[in-house]
Amino acid sequence: MSAILPPAAKYWWKQPLDRVEGTWIVIALTWCLIMFFMMPYWHVYGKQNLSNEAYRTTPEVYQKKTQEMVDKYTVRKETAQEIPVVHPPAGSDVYLIARLWQWWPILELEEGKTYRLHIMSMDWLHGFSLQPENINIEVHPGYEHIVTMTPTKADNYSIICNEFCGVNHHTMASKLYVVKSAK
Ligand code: CUA
């Protein structure tokens, strides 16, 4: 018999199941089920997958909201590209833009205060990855993603893009500052 000719026994599902084959099917199925139930488990008990909200919007509308925050609360500028560092009021809505190949602006938040962090891509898919916390959020264009978060430890965090987004993907890195609360 060769692959050119039709098989002698036409219906493969009528063949008896080999013991080894059956064992592997059971192992694979069990593992699939474990991984499936790990998804909701990690969402509730893990710390990396934050609950988020997403709303349809446009780059123009989002850019405007971000610009308003930057105009009001910029405290200084950093890096060769003069990226504004913004210190918005504790507990407010804060905006972050992802675009080729930059995070804009740099946010400075206060420890122990709860913020609504908005993130949106102006062009195509980017990945928000906060290090070393390992918090990851996929950032799609056309949607405003909102994560309610409370930074628990004052530190300098790094934001890197973890979705390949073109030739300068590797340069798409930024910072997020968490500082001790003023009062
Ligand atoms: Cu943005 Cu990779």
mmCIF file of N, CA and C and ligand atoms in Angstrom, residues 99-103 125-127 161-166 168-170 172, ligand 1:
data_model
loop_
_atom_site.group_PDB
_atom_site.id
_atom_site.type_symbol
_atom_site.label_atom_id
_atom_site.label_comp_id
_atom_site.label_asym_id
_atom_site.label_seq_id
_atom_site.Cartn_x
_atom_site.Cartn_y
_atom_site.Cartn_z
ATOM 1 N N ARG A 99 2.737 53.765 20.449
ATOM 2 C CA ARG A 99 2.809 54.006 19.012
ATOM 3 C C ARG A 99 4.210 53.661 18.527
ATOM 4 N N LEU A 100 4.378 53.636 17.225
ATOM 5 C CA LEU A 100 5.668 53.272 16.635
ATOM 6 C C LEU A 100 6.691 54.350 16.955
ATOM 7 N N TRP A 101 7.726 54.175 17.686
ATOM 8 C CA TRP A 101 8.027 53.061 18.565
ATOM 9 C C TRP A 101 8.292 53.673 19.915
ATOM 10 N N GLN A 102 7.250 53.971 20.593
ATOM 11 C CA GLN A 102 7.366 54.810 21.778
ATOM 12 C C GLN A 102 6.153 54.634 22.692
ATOM 13 N N TRP A 103 6.391 54.781 23.988
ATOM 14 C CA TRP A 103 5.307 54.919 24.959
ATOM 15 C C TRP A 103 5.288 56.391 25.342
ATOM 16 N N LEU A 125 -0.780 46.670 16.659
ATOM 17 C CA LEU A 125 -0.677 45.911 17.899
ATOM 18 C C LEU A 125 0.656 46.100 18.624
ATOM 19 N N HIS A 126 0.552 46.499 19.886
ATOM 20 C CA HIS A 126 1.712 46.559 20.762
ATOM 21 C C HIS A 126 1.378 45.764 22.019
ATOM 22 N N GLY A 127 2.388 45.512 22.824
ATOM 23 C CA GLY A 127 2.158 44.793 24.074
ATOM 24 C C GLY A 127 2.726 45.586 25.237
ATOM 25 N N CYS A 161 7.709 46.801 25.082
ATOM 26 C CA CYS A 161 6.711 46.297 24.155
ATOM 27 C C CYS A 161 7.008 44.817 23.931
ATOM 28 N N ASN A 162 5.999 43.985 24.146
ATOM 29 C CA ASN A 162 6.257 42.549 23.971
ATOM 30 C C ASN A 162 5.464 41.926 22.831
ATOM 31 N N GLU A 163 5.024 42.774 21.886
ATOM 32 C CA GLU A 163 4.442 42.251 20.649
ATOM 33 C C GLU A 163 5.307 42.816 19.530
ATOM 34 N N PHE A 164 5.786 41.954 18.654
ATOM 35 C CA PHE A 164 6.658 42.444 17.593
ATOM 36 C C PHE A 164 5.900 43.458 16.724
ATOM 37 N N CYS A 165 6.455 44.678 16.604
ATOM 38 C CA CYS A 165 5.716 45.733 15.912
ATOM 39 C C CYS A 165 6.567 46.437 14.857
ATOM 40 N N GLY A 166 7.604 45.773 14.360
ATOM 41 C CA GLY A 166 8.372 46.381 13.281
ATOM 42 C C GLY A 166 9.839 46.527 13.614
ATOM 43 N N ASN A 168 11.849 48.754 14.723
ATOM 44 C CA ASN A 168 12.345 49.324 15.973
ATOM 45 C C ASN A 168 11.597 48.841 17.214
ATOM 46 N N HIS A 169 10.956 47.705 17.072
ATOM 47 C CA HIS A 169 10.252 47.079 18.207
ATOM 48 C C HIS A 169 11.124 47.030 19.460
ATOM 49 N N HIS A 170 12.398 46.660 19.263
ATOM 50 C CA HIS A 170 13.295 46.506 20.408
ATOM 51 C C HIS A 170 13.611 47.821 21.112
ATOM 52 N N MET A 172 11.255 50.083 21.722
ATOM 53 C CA MET A 172 10.014 50.599 22.296
ATOM 54 C C MET A 172 9.963 50.278 23.791
HETATM 55 CU CU1 CUA B 1 5.503 48.066 19.967
HETATM 56 CU CU2 CUA B 1 6.766 46.095 19.727
#
